[in-house]
Coordinates of C-alpha atoms in Angstrom, one line a residue:
M1 CA 23.1 5.8 -2.7
K2 CA 20.7 8.1 -2.2
I3 CA 20.4 11.4 -4.2
S4 CA 18.7 14.0 -2.3
F5 CA 18.8 16.9 -4.9
D6 CA 18.8 20.2 -4.0
M7 CA 16.1 22.6 -5.9
D8 CA 18.0 25.4 -5.9
L9 CA 20.5 23.4 -8.0
L10 CA 17.4 21.9 -9.9
R11 CA 16.1 25.7 -10.6
T12 CA 19.4 27.0 -11.5
L13 CA 19.3 23.9 -14.1
V14 CA 16.1 25.2 -15.1
A15 CA 17.1 28.2 -15.6
F16 CA 20.5 27.4 -18.0
A17 CA 17.9 25.1 -20.2
D18 CA 15.6 28.7 -20.3
T19 CA 18.1 31.5 -21.4
G20 CA 21.1 29.6 -23.0
S21 CA 23.8 31.0 -20.5
F22 CA 25.1 31.5 -17.3
K23 CA 25.6 34.7 -17.3
A24 CA 22.1 35.2 -18.3
A25 CA 20.7 32.6 -15.8
S26 CA 23.0 34.1 -12.5
Q27 CA 20.4 37.4 -13.7
I28 CA 17.4 35.2 -13.0
I29 CA 18.0 33.5 -9.8
F30 CA 20.2 36.2 -8.7
R31 CA 23.5 34.7 -7.9
S32 CA 26.9 35.7 -9.3
Q33 CA 28.3 33.9 -12.4
P34 CA 30.8 31.9 -10.8
A35 CA 27.9 31.0 -8.1
V36 CA 25.9 29.0 -10.8
S37 CA 29.0 27.7 -12.1
T38 CA 30.0 26.1 -8.7
Q39 CA 26.5 25.0 -8.7
M40 CA 26.5 23.8 -11.7
K41 CA 29.6 21.8 -11.5
K42 CA 28.7 20.6 -7.8
L43 CA 25.6 18.8 -9.3
E44 CA 27.4 17.6 -11.8
E45 CA 29.4 15.6 -9.0
M46 CA 26.5 14.7 -7.6
V47 CA 24.5 12.8 -11.0
G48 CA 28.4 11.2 -11.3
V49 CA 27.9 12.7 -15.8
D50 CA 28.9 15.7 -17.3
L51 CA 25.7 17.4 -17.9
F52 CA 27.5 20.5 -20.3
V53 CA 29.9 20.8 -22.3
K54 CA 32.0 23.5 -24.1
K55 CA 30.8 24.4 -28.0
G56 CA 33.3 26.8 -29.1
R57 CA 32.8 29.6 -27.0
E58 CA 29.8 28.5 -25.9
I59 CA 28.6 26.5 -23.1
V60 CA 25.6 23.9 -24.1
F61 CA 24.2 20.2 -22.2
T62 CA 25.0 17.5 -23.4
E63 CA 22.4 14.9 -24.3
S64 CA 23.0 13.6 -20.7
G65 CA 22.3 17.4 -19.6
A66 CA 19.8 17.9 -21.6
K67 CA 17.4 14.9 -20.6
F68 CA 18.1 15.8 -16.9
A69 CA 16.9 19.2 -17.3
L70 CA 13.4 18.3 -18.7
Q71 CA 13.1 15.9 -15.7
A72 CA 14.5 18.6 -13.0
R73 CA 11.5 21.0 -14.5
Q74 CA 9.3 17.8 -13.8
I75 CA 10.3 17.4 -10.3
L76 CA 10.1 21.5 -9.7
S77 CA 6.7 21.4 -11.0
L78 CA 5.8 19.2 -8.6
H79 CA 7.7 20.1 -5.7
D80 CA 5.8 24.0 -6.1
R81 CA 2.6 22.6 -6.2
V82 CA 2.8 20.5 -3.0
A83 CA 4.7 23.4 -1.3
D84 CA 1.5 25.5 -2.7
D85 CA -0.9 23.4 -1.2
W86 CA 0.1 23.9 2.3
R87 CA 1.4 27.2 1.8
R88 CA -1.7 28.1 1.1
R89 CA -2.4 26.5 4.5
I90 CA 0.1 28.2 7.2
V91 CA 1.1 31.3 5.7
S92 CA -1.3 33.8 7.8
G93 CA -1.1 37.1 9.5
K94 CA -0.6 41.0 8.3
V95 CA 2.6 42.2 6.4
R96 CA 2.6 46.6 6.4
F97 CA 4.2 46.7 2.8
G98 CA 5.4 49.8 1.2
I99 CA 6.5 50.8 -1.8
P100 CA 6.8 54.2 -4.3
D101 CA 3.5 55.5 -6.0
D102 CA 5.7 54.9 -9.5
Y103 CA 7.1 51.1 -9.1
A104 CA 3.7 50.3 -7.6
Q105 CA 2.1 50.4 -10.9
I106 CA 3.7 47.5 -12.4
V107 CA 4.1 45.5 -9.5
L108 CA 1.2 45.7 -7.6
P109 CA -1.6 44.2 -9.4
N110 CA 1.0 40.9 -10.3
I111 CA 1.4 40.0 -6.6
L112 CA -1.5 40.9 -5.2
N113 CA -3.2 38.5 -7.7
N114 CA -0.4 35.8 -6.4
V115 CA -0.7 36.7 -2.9
I116 CA -4.6 36.4 -2.7
D117 CA -5.0 33.6 -5.3
K118 CA -2.7 31.6 -2.7
Y119 CA -2.7 32.9 1.1
E120 CA -6.3 32.9 2.2
D121 CA -5.0 34.3 5.6
L122 CA -2.4 36.4 4.8
S123 CA -3.2 40.5 4.2
V124 CA -1.3 43.3 3.0
D125 CA -1.4 47.0 4.6
I126 CA 0.2 48.6 1.5
L127 CA 1.5 52.1 2.0
T128 CA 3.1 53.8 -1.3
N129 CA 5.4 57.0 -0.3
T130 CA 8.9 58.3 -1.2
S131 CA 11.9 55.6 -0.6
P132 CA 13.3 58.1 1.8
I133 CA 9.9 58.1 3.6
L134 CA 9.7 53.7 3.4
I135 CA 13.3 54.1 4.5
K136 CA 12.3 55.7 7.5
M137 CA 9.8 53.6 8.7
L138 CA 12.0 50.7 8.3
Q139 CA 13.6 52.5 10.8
D140 CA 10.9 52.9 12.9
G141 CA 9.2 50.1 12.7
E142 CA 6.2 50.8 10.7
L143 CA 7.0 48.9 8.2
D144 CA 8.0 45.2 8.0
L145 CA 9.2 45.1 4.1
A146 CA 9.6 47.5 1.4
V147 CA 10.4 47.3 -2.4
I148 CA 13.2 50.9 -2.1
A149 CA 14.4 53.0 -4.9
T150 CA 18.5 54.1 -4.6
S151 CA 21.8 55.2 -6.4
S152 CA 23.6 53.6 -2.8
P153 CA 22.3 49.8 -2.2
L154 CA 23.3 48.3 1.1
E155 CA 25.0 45.2 1.9
D156 CA 22.0 43.3 3.4
D157 CA 19.3 44.5 0.0
I158 CA 18.3 42.6 -1.9
V159 CA 18.9 44.2 -5.1
L160 CA 15.7 43.6 -7.7
R161 CA 17.5 45.2 -11.0
R162 CA 19.3 48.3 -11.9
E163 CA 17.2 50.6 -14.5
E164 CA 18.4 53.7 -16.6
V165 CA 16.6 56.2 -15.8
V166 CA 15.5 58.9 -18.7
W167 CA 14.1 61.1 -20.0
V168 CA 10.7 61.9 -21.1
T169 CA 8.2 63.9 -23.1
A170 CA 5.0 64.0 -24.9
P171 CA 5.4 62.5 -27.8
D172 CA 3.2 65.1 -30.3
R173 CA 4.9 68.5 -28.8
D174 CA 8.2 70.2 -28.7
T175 CA 8.5 70.5 -25.0
H176 CA 12.0 69.3 -25.2
K177 CA 13.2 72.2 -27.6
Q178 CA 12.4 74.8 -25.5
S179 CA 15.3 77.1 -23.6
P180 CA 15.2 77.2 -20.7
L181 CA 13.9 73.5 -20.9
P182 CA 11.4 73.5 -18.6
L183 CA 11.1 70.2 -16.0
A184 CA 8.8 68.2 -14.0
L185 CA 11.7 66.1 -11.2
F186 CA 10.0 64.0 -8.5
S187 CA 11.4 65.8 -5.1
D188 CA 14.2 66.6 -4.4
D189 CA 14.8 63.7 -1.8
S190 CA 14.6 61.3 -4.6
P191 CA 17.6 59.7 -5.9
V192 CA 15.9 59.8 -9.4
Y193 CA 16.4 63.7 -8.6
R194 CA 19.5 63.3 -7.6
T195 CA 20.2 61.6 -10.9
T196 CA 18.7 63.9 -12.9
L197 CA 20.8 67.1 -11.5
A198 CA 24.4 65.1 -11.3
A199 CA 23.9 64.5 -15.1
L200 CA 23.2 67.9 -15.9
Q201 CA 26.2 69.2 -13.5
R202 CA 28.5 66.8 -15.8
F203 CA 26.6 67.5 -19.1
S204 CA 27.1 71.5 -18.4
T205 CA 30.5 71.2 -17.1
S206 CA 32.0 68.5 -19.4
G207 CA 33.1 71.0 -22.1
G208 CA 32.4 71.2 -26.3
E209 CA 29.4 71.3 -25.8
E210 CA 26.3 74.1 -25.5
P211 CA 25.1 73.7 -21.6
L212 CA 21.6 72.2 -21.0
R213 CA 19.5 75.5 -19.9
F214 CA 16.5 74.6 -17.8
R215 CA 14.3 75.3 -14.7
I216 CA 12.2 73.4 -12.9
G217 CA 9.0 74.3 -12.9
V218 CA 6.6 71.4 -11.3
T219 CA 8.1 69.3 -7.9
S220 CA 5.8 66.4 -7.2
K221 CA 6.7 62.6 -4.5
S222 CA 3.6 61.2 -7.2
W223 CA 3.9 59.4 -10.4
V224 CA 0.8 60.4 -11.6
V225 CA 1.3 63.7 -11.5
L226 CA 4.8 64.3 -13.1
T227 CA 3.5 61.7 -16.1
T228 CA 0.5 63.7 -16.4
V229 CA 2.8 67.0 -16.5
A230 CA 5.0 65.3 -19.0
A231 CA 1.9 64.2 -21.5
N232 CA 0.6 67.4 -21.9
G233 CA 3.4 69.2 -23.0
Y234 CA 3.7 71.1 -19.9
A235 CA 7.5 70.3 -18.8
V236 CA 10.5 67.1 -19.7
T237 CA 10.6 64.8 -17.0
T238 CA 12.8 61.9 -15.7
M239 CA 11.7 58.4 -14.5
A240 CA 13.1 54.8 -14.3
R241 CA 12.4 53.5 -17.9
S242 CA 10.2 50.6 -16.4
V243 CA 7.8 52.8 -15.2
V244 CA 7.4 55.0 -18.1
S245 CA 4.1 55.3 -19.4
S246 CA 3.3 53.8 -23.1
G247 CA 2.3 57.0 -24.7
L248 CA 5.0 59.1 -23.7
R249 CA 7.7 58.9 -25.7
I250 CA 12.0 58.9 -24.2
L251 CA 14.5 61.4 -25.7
T252 CA 17.7 60.4 -26.3
E253 CA 21.5 61.7 -26.7
E254 CA 20.1 62.0 -30.3
D255 CA 17.6 64.3 -29.2
G256 CA 20.6 66.6 -27.3
F257 CA 20.0 64.4 -23.9
P258 CA 23.0 63.6 -21.9
Q259 CA 22.6 59.7 -20.8
L260 CA 21.2 59.8 -16.5
G261 CA 22.9 56.8 -15.6
Q262 CA 21.2 54.2 -12.7
I263 CA 19.2 54.1 -10.1
A264 CA 18.6 50.2 -7.6
L265 CA 15.2 49.0 -7.3
V266 CA 15.9 46.8 -3.8
L267 CA 13.9 45.0 -1.5
R268 CA 14.7 46.1 2.4
G269 CA 13.2 44.5 5.4
T270 CA 14.4 44.7 9.2
P271 CA 15.9 42.2 11.3
D272 CA 12.5 42.1 13.8
S273 CA 10.0 41.7 11.0
Q274 CA 11.3 38.6 9.9
S275 CA 7.9 36.2 10.4
I276 CA 6.9 33.5 7.7
A277 CA 3.7 36.1 6.3
T278 CA 7.1 38.1 5.8
S279 CA 9.4 35.5 4.1
H280 CA 6.1 34.4 1.5
L281 CA 5.4 37.9 0.3
A282 CA 9.0 39.0 -0.5
Q283 CA 9.2 35.3 -2.1
E284 CA 6.3 36.7 -4.4
I285 CA 8.2 39.6 -5.0
L286 CA 11.4 38.3 -6.0
D287 CA 9.5 35.7 -8.3
F288 CA 8.0 38.7 -10.2
F289 CA 11.2 40.6 -10.8
K290 CA 13.3 36.8 -11.6
A291 CA 10.6 36.7 -14.1
K292 CA 10.0 40.1 -15.8
P293 CA 13.1 40.8 -18.1
V294 CA 14.5 44.4 -17.6
P295 CA 13.7 47.3 -20.2
N296 CA 15.9 47.7 -22.9

């Protein structure tokens, strides 16, 4: 009897090999933990042997499972090389892609390097703007695909990651000790702005703590502007943890600053723009976030 392996099942198996748990594997392949367990049971049924065994409180590979994981990695490597070769030949056209400028700095260098290398006839028209404007452009048919920061993902959104919003200041200044606290924030249509103001409101009405007095001195749609203002000690700002420049300091509860909560970074397209080119760019973005851990 011939066995035809599903590449998705093999990728999940390799994800388990790389991470050591179903939970961690589920996070890097963007599936739920129960879905990962179901996939691995299906794979065990296909090959007719146990691939996993419970050891204490952990699930580990059996000898057969470890051997099969090595073979699966080889199969996927060959499959992906062949797929990349043919993908290069058939993917062409233009994709109109939007991304907030704070995330553009960490996403675009990696994505564009892969796209230019793999797809000779694919061009990407890139627009950076705030997430609310990118959402409207998607709705108006002006974009094919966008990475968006939001506090409320839609059902059809692909959640790339969830991460903390943090307080940021210059490392060698006492700006964060001023009262009222000078703030430089993303414009008021930003989910980071709304998350920040909601946290300040909770902190001011929680009781038991002296309210944090603040004034908003600068608002901007630009990550570069806010980073520059904070780095020069003019104000404290807030942003997603992963986009904080290495030269800045993150303030915590030990510094007297309340936790701000999380935002979601999602990938969103439109039903009218699902071309082959758009699908492949979306896959490059997914692969990038699967390989990039959420910052602690």
